[in-house]
Coordinates of C-alpha atoms and ligand atoms in Angstrom, one line a residue:
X146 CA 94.1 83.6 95.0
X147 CA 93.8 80.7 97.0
X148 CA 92.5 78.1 94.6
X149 CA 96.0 79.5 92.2
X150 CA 97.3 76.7 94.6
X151 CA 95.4 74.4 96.9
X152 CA 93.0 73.8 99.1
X153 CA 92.2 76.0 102.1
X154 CA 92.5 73.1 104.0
X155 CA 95.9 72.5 103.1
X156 CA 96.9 76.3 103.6
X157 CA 95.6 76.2 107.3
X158 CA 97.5 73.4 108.0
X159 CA 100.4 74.2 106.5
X160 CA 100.5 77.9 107.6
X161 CA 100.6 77.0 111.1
X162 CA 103.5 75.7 110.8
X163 CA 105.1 78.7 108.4
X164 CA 102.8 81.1 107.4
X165 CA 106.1 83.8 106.8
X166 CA 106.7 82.0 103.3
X167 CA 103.2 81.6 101.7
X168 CA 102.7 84.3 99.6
X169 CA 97.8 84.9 97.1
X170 CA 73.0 89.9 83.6
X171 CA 63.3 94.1 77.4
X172 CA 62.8 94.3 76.5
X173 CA 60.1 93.1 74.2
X174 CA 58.8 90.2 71.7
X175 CA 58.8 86.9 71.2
X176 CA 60.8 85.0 73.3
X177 CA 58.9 82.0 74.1
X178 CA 60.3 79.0 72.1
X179 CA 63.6 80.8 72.1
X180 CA 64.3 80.2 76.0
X181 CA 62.9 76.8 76.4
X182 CA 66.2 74.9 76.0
X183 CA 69.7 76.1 76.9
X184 CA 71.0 72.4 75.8
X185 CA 69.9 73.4 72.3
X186 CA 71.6 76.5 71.5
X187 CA 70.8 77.3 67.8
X188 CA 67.5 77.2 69.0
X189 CA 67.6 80.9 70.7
X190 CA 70.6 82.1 69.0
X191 CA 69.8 85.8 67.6
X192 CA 73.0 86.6 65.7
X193 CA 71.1 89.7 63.7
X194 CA 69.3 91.9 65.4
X195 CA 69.0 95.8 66.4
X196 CA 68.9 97.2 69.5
X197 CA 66.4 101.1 68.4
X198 CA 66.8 104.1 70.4
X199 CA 69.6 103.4 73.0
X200 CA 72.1 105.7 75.0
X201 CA 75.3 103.6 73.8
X202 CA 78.7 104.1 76.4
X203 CA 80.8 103.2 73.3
X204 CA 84.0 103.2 76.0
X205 CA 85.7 105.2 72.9
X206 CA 85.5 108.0 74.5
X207 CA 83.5 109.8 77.6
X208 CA 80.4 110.9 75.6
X209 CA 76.9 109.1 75.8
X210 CA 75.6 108.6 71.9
X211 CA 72.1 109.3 72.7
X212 CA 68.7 107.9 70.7
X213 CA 71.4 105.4 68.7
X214 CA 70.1 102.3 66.9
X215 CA 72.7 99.6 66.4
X216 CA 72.4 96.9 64.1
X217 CA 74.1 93.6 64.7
X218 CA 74.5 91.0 61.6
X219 CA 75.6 87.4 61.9
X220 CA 77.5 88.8 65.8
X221 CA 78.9 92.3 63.5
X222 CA 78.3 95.8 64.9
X223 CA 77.2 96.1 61.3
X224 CA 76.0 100.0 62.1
X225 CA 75.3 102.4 64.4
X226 CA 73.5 105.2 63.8
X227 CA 70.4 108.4 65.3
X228 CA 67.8 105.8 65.6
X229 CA 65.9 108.7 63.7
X230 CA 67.7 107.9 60.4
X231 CA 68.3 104.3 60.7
X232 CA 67.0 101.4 58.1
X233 CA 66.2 98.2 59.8
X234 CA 65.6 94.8 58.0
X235 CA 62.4 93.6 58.9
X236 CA 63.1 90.2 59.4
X237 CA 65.3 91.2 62.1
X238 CA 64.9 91.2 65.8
X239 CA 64.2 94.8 67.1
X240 CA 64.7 95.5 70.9
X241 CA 63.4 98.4 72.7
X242 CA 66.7 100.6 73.9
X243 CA 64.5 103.5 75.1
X244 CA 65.7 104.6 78.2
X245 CA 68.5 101.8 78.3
X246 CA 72.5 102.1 78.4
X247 CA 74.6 100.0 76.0
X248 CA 77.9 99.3 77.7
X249 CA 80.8 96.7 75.7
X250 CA 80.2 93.1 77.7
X251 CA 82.3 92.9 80.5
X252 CA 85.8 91.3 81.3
X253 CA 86.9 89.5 84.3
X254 CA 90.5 89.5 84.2
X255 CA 91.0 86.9 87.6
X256 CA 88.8 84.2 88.0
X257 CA 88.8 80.7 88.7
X258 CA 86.6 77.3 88.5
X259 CA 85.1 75.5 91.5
X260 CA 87.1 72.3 90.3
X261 CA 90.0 73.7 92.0
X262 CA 88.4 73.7 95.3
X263 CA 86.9 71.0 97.5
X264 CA 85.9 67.5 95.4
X265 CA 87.2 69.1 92.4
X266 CA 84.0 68.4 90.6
X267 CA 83.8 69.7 87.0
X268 CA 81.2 72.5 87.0
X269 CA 83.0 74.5 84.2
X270 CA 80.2 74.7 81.4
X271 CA 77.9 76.2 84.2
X272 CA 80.0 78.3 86.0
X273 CA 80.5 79.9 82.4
X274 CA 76.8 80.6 82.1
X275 CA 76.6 82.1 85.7
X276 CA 79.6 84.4 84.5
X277 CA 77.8 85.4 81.4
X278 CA 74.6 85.9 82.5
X279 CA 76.4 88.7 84.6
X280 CA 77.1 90.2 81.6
X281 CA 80.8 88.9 81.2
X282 CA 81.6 88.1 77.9
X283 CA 85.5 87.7 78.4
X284 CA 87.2 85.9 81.4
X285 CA 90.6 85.2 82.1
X286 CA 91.1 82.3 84.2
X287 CA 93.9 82.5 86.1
X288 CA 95.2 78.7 86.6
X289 CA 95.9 76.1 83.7
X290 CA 94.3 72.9 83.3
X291 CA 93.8 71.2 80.6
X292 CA 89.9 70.8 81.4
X293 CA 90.2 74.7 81.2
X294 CA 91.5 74.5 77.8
X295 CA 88.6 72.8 76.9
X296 CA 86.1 74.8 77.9
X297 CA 88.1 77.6 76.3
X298 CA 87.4 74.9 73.0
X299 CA 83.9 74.5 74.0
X300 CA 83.1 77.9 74.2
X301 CA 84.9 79.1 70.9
X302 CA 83.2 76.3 68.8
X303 CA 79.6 77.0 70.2
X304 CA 79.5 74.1 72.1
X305 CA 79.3 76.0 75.2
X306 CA 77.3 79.2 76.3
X307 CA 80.0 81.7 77.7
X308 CA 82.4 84.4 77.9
X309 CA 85.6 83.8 75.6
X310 CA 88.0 83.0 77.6
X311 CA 91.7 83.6 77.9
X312 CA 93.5 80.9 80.0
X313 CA 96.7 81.0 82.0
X314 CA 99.4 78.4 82.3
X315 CA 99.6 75.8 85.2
X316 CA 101.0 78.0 87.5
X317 CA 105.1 77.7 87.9
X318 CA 105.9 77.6 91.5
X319 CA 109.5 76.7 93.1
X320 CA 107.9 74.6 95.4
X321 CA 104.9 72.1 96.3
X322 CA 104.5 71.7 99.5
X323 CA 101.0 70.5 99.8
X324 CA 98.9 67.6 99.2
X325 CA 97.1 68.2 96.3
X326 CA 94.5 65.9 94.0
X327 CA 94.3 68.3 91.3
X328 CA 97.2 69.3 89.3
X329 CA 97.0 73.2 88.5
X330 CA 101.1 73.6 88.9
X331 CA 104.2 72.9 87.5
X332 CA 107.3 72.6 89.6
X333 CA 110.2 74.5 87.9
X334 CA 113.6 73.5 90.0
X335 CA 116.3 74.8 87.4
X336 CA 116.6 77.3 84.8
X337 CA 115.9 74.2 81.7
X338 CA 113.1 73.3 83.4
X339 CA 111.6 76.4 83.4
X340 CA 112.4 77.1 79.7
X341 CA 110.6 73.2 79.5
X342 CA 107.5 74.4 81.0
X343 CA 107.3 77.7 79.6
X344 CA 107.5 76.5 75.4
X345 CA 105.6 73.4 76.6
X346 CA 102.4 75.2 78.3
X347 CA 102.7 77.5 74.8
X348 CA 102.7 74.3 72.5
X349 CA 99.8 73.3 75.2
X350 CA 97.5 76.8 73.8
X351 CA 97.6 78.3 77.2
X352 CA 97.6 82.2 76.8
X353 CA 100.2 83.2 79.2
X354 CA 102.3 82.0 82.0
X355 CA 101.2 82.2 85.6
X356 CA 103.6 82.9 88.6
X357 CA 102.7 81.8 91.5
X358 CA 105.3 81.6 94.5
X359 CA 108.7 80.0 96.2
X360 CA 110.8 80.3 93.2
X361 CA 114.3 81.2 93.0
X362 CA 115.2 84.4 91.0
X363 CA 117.4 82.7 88.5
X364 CA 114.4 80.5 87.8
X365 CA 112.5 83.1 87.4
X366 CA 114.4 85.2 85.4
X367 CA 115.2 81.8 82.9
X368 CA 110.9 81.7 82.9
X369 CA 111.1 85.3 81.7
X370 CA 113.5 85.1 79.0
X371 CA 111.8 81.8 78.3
X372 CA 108.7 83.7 78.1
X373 CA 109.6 86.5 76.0
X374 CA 111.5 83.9 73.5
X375 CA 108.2 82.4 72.8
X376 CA 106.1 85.8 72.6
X377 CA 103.6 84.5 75.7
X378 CA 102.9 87.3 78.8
X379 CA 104.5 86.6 82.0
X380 CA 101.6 87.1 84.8
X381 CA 100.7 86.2 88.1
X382 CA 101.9 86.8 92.1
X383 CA 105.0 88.4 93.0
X384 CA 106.6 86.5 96.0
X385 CA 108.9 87.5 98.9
X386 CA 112.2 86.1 97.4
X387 CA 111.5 87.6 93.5
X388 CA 110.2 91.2 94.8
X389 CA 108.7 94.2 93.3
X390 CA 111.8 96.0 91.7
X391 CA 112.5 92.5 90.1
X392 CA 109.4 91.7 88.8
X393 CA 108.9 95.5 87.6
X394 CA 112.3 95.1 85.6
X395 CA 110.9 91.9 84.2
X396 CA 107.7 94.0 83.2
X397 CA 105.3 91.0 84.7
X398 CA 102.1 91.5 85.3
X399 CA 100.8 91.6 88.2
X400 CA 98.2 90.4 90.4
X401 CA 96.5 91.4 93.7
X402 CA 99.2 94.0 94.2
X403 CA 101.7 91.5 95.4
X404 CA 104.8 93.4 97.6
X405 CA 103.1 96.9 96.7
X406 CA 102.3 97.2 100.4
X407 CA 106.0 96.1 101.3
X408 CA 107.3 98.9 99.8
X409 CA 105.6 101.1 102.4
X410 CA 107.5 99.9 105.3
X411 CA 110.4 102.2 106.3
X412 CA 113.3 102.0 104.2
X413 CA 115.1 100.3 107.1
X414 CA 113.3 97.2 107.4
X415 CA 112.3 96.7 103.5
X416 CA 115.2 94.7 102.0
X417 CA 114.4 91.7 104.8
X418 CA 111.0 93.0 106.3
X419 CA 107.2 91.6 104.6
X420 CA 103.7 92.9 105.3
X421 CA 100.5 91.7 103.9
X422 CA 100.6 91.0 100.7
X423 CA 98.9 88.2 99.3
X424 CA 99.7 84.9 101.6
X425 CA 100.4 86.9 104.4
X426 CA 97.2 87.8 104.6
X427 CA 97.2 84.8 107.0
X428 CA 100.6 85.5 109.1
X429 CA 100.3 87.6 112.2
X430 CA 103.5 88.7 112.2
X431 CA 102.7 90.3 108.9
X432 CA 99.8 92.5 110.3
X433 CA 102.2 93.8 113.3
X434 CA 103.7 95.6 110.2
X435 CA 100.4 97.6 109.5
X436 CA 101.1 100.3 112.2
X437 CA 104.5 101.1 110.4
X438 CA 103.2 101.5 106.9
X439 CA 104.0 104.7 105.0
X440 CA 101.3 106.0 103.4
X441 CA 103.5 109.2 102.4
X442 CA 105.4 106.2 99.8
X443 CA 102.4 105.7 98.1
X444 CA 103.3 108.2 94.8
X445 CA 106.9 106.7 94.4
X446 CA 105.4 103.1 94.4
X447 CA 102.9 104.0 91.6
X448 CA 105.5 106.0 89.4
X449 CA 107.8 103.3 89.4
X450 CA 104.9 100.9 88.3
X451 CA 103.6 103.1 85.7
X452 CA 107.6 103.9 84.6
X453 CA 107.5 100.1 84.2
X454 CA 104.4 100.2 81.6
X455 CA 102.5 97.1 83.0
X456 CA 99.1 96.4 83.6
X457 CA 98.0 95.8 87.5
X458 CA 94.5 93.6 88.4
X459 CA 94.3 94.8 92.3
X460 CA 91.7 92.3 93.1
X461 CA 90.2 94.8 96.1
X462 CA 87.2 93.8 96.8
X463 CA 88.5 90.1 97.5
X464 CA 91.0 91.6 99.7
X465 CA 88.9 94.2 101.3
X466 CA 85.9 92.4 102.0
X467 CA 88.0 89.3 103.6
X468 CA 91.1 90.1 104.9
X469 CA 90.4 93.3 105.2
X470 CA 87.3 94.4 106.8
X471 CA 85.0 91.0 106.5
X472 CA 81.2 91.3 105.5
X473 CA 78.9 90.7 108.1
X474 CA 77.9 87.0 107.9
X475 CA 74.1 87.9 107.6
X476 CA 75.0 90.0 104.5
X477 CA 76.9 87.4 103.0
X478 CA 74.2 85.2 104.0
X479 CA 71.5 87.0 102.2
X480 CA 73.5 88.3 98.8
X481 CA 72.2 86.5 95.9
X482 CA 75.8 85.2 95.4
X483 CA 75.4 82.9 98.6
X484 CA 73.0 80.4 96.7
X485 CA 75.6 79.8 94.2
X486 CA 78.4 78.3 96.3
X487 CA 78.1 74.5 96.6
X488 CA 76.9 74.0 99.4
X489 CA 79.7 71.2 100.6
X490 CA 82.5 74.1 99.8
X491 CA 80.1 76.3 102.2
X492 CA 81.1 75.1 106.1
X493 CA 84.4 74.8 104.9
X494 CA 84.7 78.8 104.0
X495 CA 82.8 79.6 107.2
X496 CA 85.3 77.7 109.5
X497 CA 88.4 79.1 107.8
X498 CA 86.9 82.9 107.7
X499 CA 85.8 82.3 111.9
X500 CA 88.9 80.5 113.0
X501 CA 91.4 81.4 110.7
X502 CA 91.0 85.2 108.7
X503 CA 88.7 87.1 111.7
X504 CA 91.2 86.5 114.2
X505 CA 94.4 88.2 112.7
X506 CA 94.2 91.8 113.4
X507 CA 93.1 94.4 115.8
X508 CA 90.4 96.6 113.3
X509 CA 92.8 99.8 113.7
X510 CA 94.7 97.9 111.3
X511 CA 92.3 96.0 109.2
X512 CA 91.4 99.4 108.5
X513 CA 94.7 100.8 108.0
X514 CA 94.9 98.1 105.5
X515 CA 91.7 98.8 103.5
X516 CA 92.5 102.6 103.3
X517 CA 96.1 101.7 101.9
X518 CA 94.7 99.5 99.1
X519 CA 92.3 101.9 98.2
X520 CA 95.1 104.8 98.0
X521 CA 97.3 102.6 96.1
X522 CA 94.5 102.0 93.3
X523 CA 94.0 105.3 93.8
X524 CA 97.3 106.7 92.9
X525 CA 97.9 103.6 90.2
X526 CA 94.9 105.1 88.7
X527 CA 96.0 109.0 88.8
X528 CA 100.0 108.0 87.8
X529 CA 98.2 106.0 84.5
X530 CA 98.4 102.3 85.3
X531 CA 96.0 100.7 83.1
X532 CA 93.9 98.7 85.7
X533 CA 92.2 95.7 85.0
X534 CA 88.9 94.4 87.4
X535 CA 89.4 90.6 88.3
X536 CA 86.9 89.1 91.0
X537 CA 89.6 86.3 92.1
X538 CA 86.0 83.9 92.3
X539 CA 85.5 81.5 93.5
X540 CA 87.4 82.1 96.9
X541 CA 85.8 82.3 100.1
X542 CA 82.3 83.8 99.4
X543 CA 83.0 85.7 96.1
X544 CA 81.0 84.1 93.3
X545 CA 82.0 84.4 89.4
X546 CA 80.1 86.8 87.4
X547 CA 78.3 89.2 90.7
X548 CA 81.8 89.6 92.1
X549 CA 82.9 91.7 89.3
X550 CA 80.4 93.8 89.8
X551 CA 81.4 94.2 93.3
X552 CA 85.2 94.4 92.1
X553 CA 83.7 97.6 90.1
X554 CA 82.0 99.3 93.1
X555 CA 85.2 98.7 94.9
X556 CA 87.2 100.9 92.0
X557 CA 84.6 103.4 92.6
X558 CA 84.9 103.4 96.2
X559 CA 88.5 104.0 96.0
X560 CA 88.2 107.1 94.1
X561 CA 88.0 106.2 90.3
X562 CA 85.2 107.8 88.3
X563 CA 82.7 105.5 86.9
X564 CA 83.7 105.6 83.4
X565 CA 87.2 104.7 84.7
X566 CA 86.3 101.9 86.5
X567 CA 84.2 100.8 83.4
X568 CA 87.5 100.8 81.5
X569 CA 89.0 98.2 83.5
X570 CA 86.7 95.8 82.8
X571 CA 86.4 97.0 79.1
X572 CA 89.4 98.4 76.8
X573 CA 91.7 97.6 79.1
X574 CA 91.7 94.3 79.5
X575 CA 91.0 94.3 76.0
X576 CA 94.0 96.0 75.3
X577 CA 96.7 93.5 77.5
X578 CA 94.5 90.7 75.8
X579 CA 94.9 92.3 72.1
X580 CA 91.5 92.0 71.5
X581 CA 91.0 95.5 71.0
X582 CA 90.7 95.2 67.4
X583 CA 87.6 93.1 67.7
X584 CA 86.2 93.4 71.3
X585 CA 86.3 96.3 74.6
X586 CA 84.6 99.1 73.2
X587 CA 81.2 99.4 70.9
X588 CA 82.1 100.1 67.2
X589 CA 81.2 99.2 63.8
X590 CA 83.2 96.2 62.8
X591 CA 83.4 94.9 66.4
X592 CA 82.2 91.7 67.6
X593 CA 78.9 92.1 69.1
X594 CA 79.8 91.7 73.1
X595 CA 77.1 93.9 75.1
X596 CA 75.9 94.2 78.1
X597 CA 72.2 96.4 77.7
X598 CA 71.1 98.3 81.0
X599 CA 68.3 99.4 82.7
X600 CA 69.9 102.3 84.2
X601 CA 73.0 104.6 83.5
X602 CA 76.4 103.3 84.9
X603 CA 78.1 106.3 84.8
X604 CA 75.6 107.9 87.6
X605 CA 75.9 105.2 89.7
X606 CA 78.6 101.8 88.9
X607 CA 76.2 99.5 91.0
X608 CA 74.0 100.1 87.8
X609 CA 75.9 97.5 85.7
X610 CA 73.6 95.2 87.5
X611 CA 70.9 96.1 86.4
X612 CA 71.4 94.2 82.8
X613 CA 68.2 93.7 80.6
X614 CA 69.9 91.5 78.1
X615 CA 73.3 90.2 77.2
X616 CA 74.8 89.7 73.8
X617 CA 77.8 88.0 73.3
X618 CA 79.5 87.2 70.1
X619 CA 76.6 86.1 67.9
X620 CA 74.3 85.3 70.9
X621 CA 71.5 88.0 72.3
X622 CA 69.9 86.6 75.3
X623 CA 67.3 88.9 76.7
X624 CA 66.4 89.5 81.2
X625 CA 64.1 86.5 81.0
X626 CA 66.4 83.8 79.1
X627 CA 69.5 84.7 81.5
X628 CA 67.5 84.6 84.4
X629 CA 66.7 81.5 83.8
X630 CA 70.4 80.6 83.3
X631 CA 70.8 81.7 86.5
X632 CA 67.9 79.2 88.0
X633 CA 69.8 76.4 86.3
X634 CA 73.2 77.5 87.5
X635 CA 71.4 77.4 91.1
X636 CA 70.1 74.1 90.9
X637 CA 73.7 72.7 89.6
X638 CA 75.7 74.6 91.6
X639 CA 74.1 75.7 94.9
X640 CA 72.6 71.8 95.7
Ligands
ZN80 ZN1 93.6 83.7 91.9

């Protein structure tokens, strides 16, 4: 959330001085020559191949298609059908399924780049393959640049390895009150600016426009109506001057849960009172309000959200794991994630977690706090708010592709089934994209996005980790070839 804006750096300094405003990867065969170069692409592309004998989660419904062989042509779900009765081309690849799970490749819905933190060096084309070798095929990033657009180029015309992505405007904020190098905002000041900016970043190819904070309401009611004049989604952070009931009229979607938790405070202290939503994560005076939060409220906030019909990315395990109740630093130490951070973006997160994040709350309410955003996803979940998973890397010591995994655990832990946690990073997000016709779910006539596992999701989510090959579009990479992405991520990256 915080790279929507700025640098950390610039957020402590600024919120010293007034944090109450700032609201944010088999199977068999013959691999060899195929996974000596990842510079030459064609050169392990499989774009027809079958995957015999293989449990598939179709995400179509709840039932496991047991002992299925699908057959993918030129990146097609051409069939699927009882491995027992299917015909498969011989000159086709054939990979082992037995015992495997065939899930739809996965979506993060809020994600970032490293170029908006630190040097803002451009790491794009490898952060993509760390992302897909997690078994992402789509990712929304949630910030517009036009090096993003690129990479959204790059990937589309096979220039790139990576998920497709789906790319956010440069986020509209009232204000800019921060020194910044790299120009991931617009500043809207009137209502014809904001109309502007909102057919410009459309012109631009950007796939919707992102909110971000300090705007006026008649701003952002112009970027609305801009918005909805040019047929682009309105998405992003909801601030302390727009509001929930406003941005629920304006049918926005919404990130993190911005001013869900505000509406918990008693009914006396709402209309002028905040908690800790987004920014406020880092104001003190935002936690005293923890003790005063009404769980009881929790129902009526999700019924007027789902009354609303919008889509909600909750970004918990970001929250949670930081603000919330932090990891201990030998965990985050020793998660495989760790070697993926640059290691000049690493003090810098250390020294804003110990003398910034730690030291906000007493742990009756960090815990308060955790237990409030899990009943909120909770009840979002139960009143039949389509949920979308987004990981909100690269802040602090989340890491693109294994955070959404974590993101996934996190849904689990606050009381979502598996398969319900699998559909927010699968037909849902599919579904707010409109990409259902072609991608989410595994069908014949569907683009071949998969994610092939060692082990059953729906017993355990922390199984979607355990990924024995990844196909994506008309690409299959098997364990071996996307762990070795991952060793060439790490020796970009994590230097
Ligand atoms: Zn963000």
């Amino acid at each position: 959330m915080w790279s929507d804006r700025f640098n950390t750096q610039h957020l402590v300094r600024h919120d010293h001085a007034n944090a109450q405003h700032m609201n944010a990867i088999v199977i068999n065969l013959l691999t060899t020559t195929l996974l000596l170069s990842f510079s030459g692409l064609n050169s392990f592309a499989q774009s027809s191949y079958a995957i015999q004998n293989v449990s598939i989660i179709t995400m179509e419904s709840e039932a496991v298609l047991t002992g299925q062989t699908v057959i993918v042509e030129n990146g097609i779900i051409k069939s699927i059908s009882p491995a027992t009765k299917s015909k498969i081309n011989r000159k086709i690849k054939v990979i082992d399924g037995s015992g495997k799970f065939l899930i739809p490749g996965l979506f993060d819905m809020h994600t970032h780049f490293f170029q908006e933190q630190g040097e803002h060096v451009n790491t794009n084309e490898t952060e993509l393959k760390l992302m897909l070798a997690n078994g992402i095929t789509t990712a929304r990033i949630m910030a517009g640049h036009p090096s993003f657009l690129e990479a959204k180029a790059n990937v589309k015309d096979g220039k790139w390895i990576g998920p497709e992505l789906s790319v956010a405007s440069p986020q509209l904020v009232g204000k800019w009150p921060f020194p910044t190098e790299f120009k991931n905002y617009e500043m809207v000041a009137s209502e014809s600016q904001a109309h502007e900016a909102v057919s410009k970043f459309k012109q631009q190819g950007y796939d919707a426009i992102k909110i971000t904070f300090m705007m006026a309401k008649p701003i952002y009611k112009a970027v609305v109506a801009a918005a909805k004049k040019e047929e682009i989604k309105v998405v992003g952070h909801v601030g302390p001057i727009v509001m929930l009931p406003s941005a629920l009229e304006a049918k926005q979607q919404i990130e993190h849960m911005d001013m869900f938790i505000e509406t918990l405070l008693p009914d006396t202290s709402y209309n002028h009172g905040q908690s800790v939503s987004d920014y406020n994560i880092y104001s003190k005076a935002a936690w005293e309000t923890v003790p005063y939060l009404m769980e009881s409220k929790i129902p009526a906030l999700a019924k007027s959200v789902k009354d609303a019909g919008i889509f909600v990315t909750p970004t918990n395990y970001f929250f949670i794991s930081n603000a919330g109740i932090p990891e201990a630093d030998e965990y985050v130490r020793n998660k495989p994630d760790y070697n993926y951070i640059p290691s000049k973006l690493r003090d810098e997160k250390w020294k804003y977690r110990e003398n910034y994040i730690k030291k906000m709350a007493p742990l009756a309410s960090r815990e308060k706090y955790v237990r409030i955003r899990h009943m909120m996803v909770n009840e979002l979940w139960k009143a039949g708010v389509p949920l979308m998973a987004g990981s909100d890397a690269p802040e602090f010591f989340v890491v693109a592709g294994f955070a959404l995994h974590d993101e996934l655990k996190t849904m689990v832990d606050s009381g979502l089934t598996p398969y319900a946690a699998l559909q927010t990073a699968t037909i849902n997000p599919a579904t707010f994209l409109g990409m259902n016709k072609r991608t989410g779910t595994i069908a014949v006539g569907k683009e071949a996005d998969l994610v092939l596992l060692n082990k059953n999701p729906l017993e355990d989510i922390n199984n979607t980790r355990t990924i024995a090959g990844v196909s994506s579009g008309n690409r299959w990479l098997e364990a071996e070839a996307l762990n070795k992405m991952l060793e060439e991520v790490k020796l970009v990256l994590g230097k």
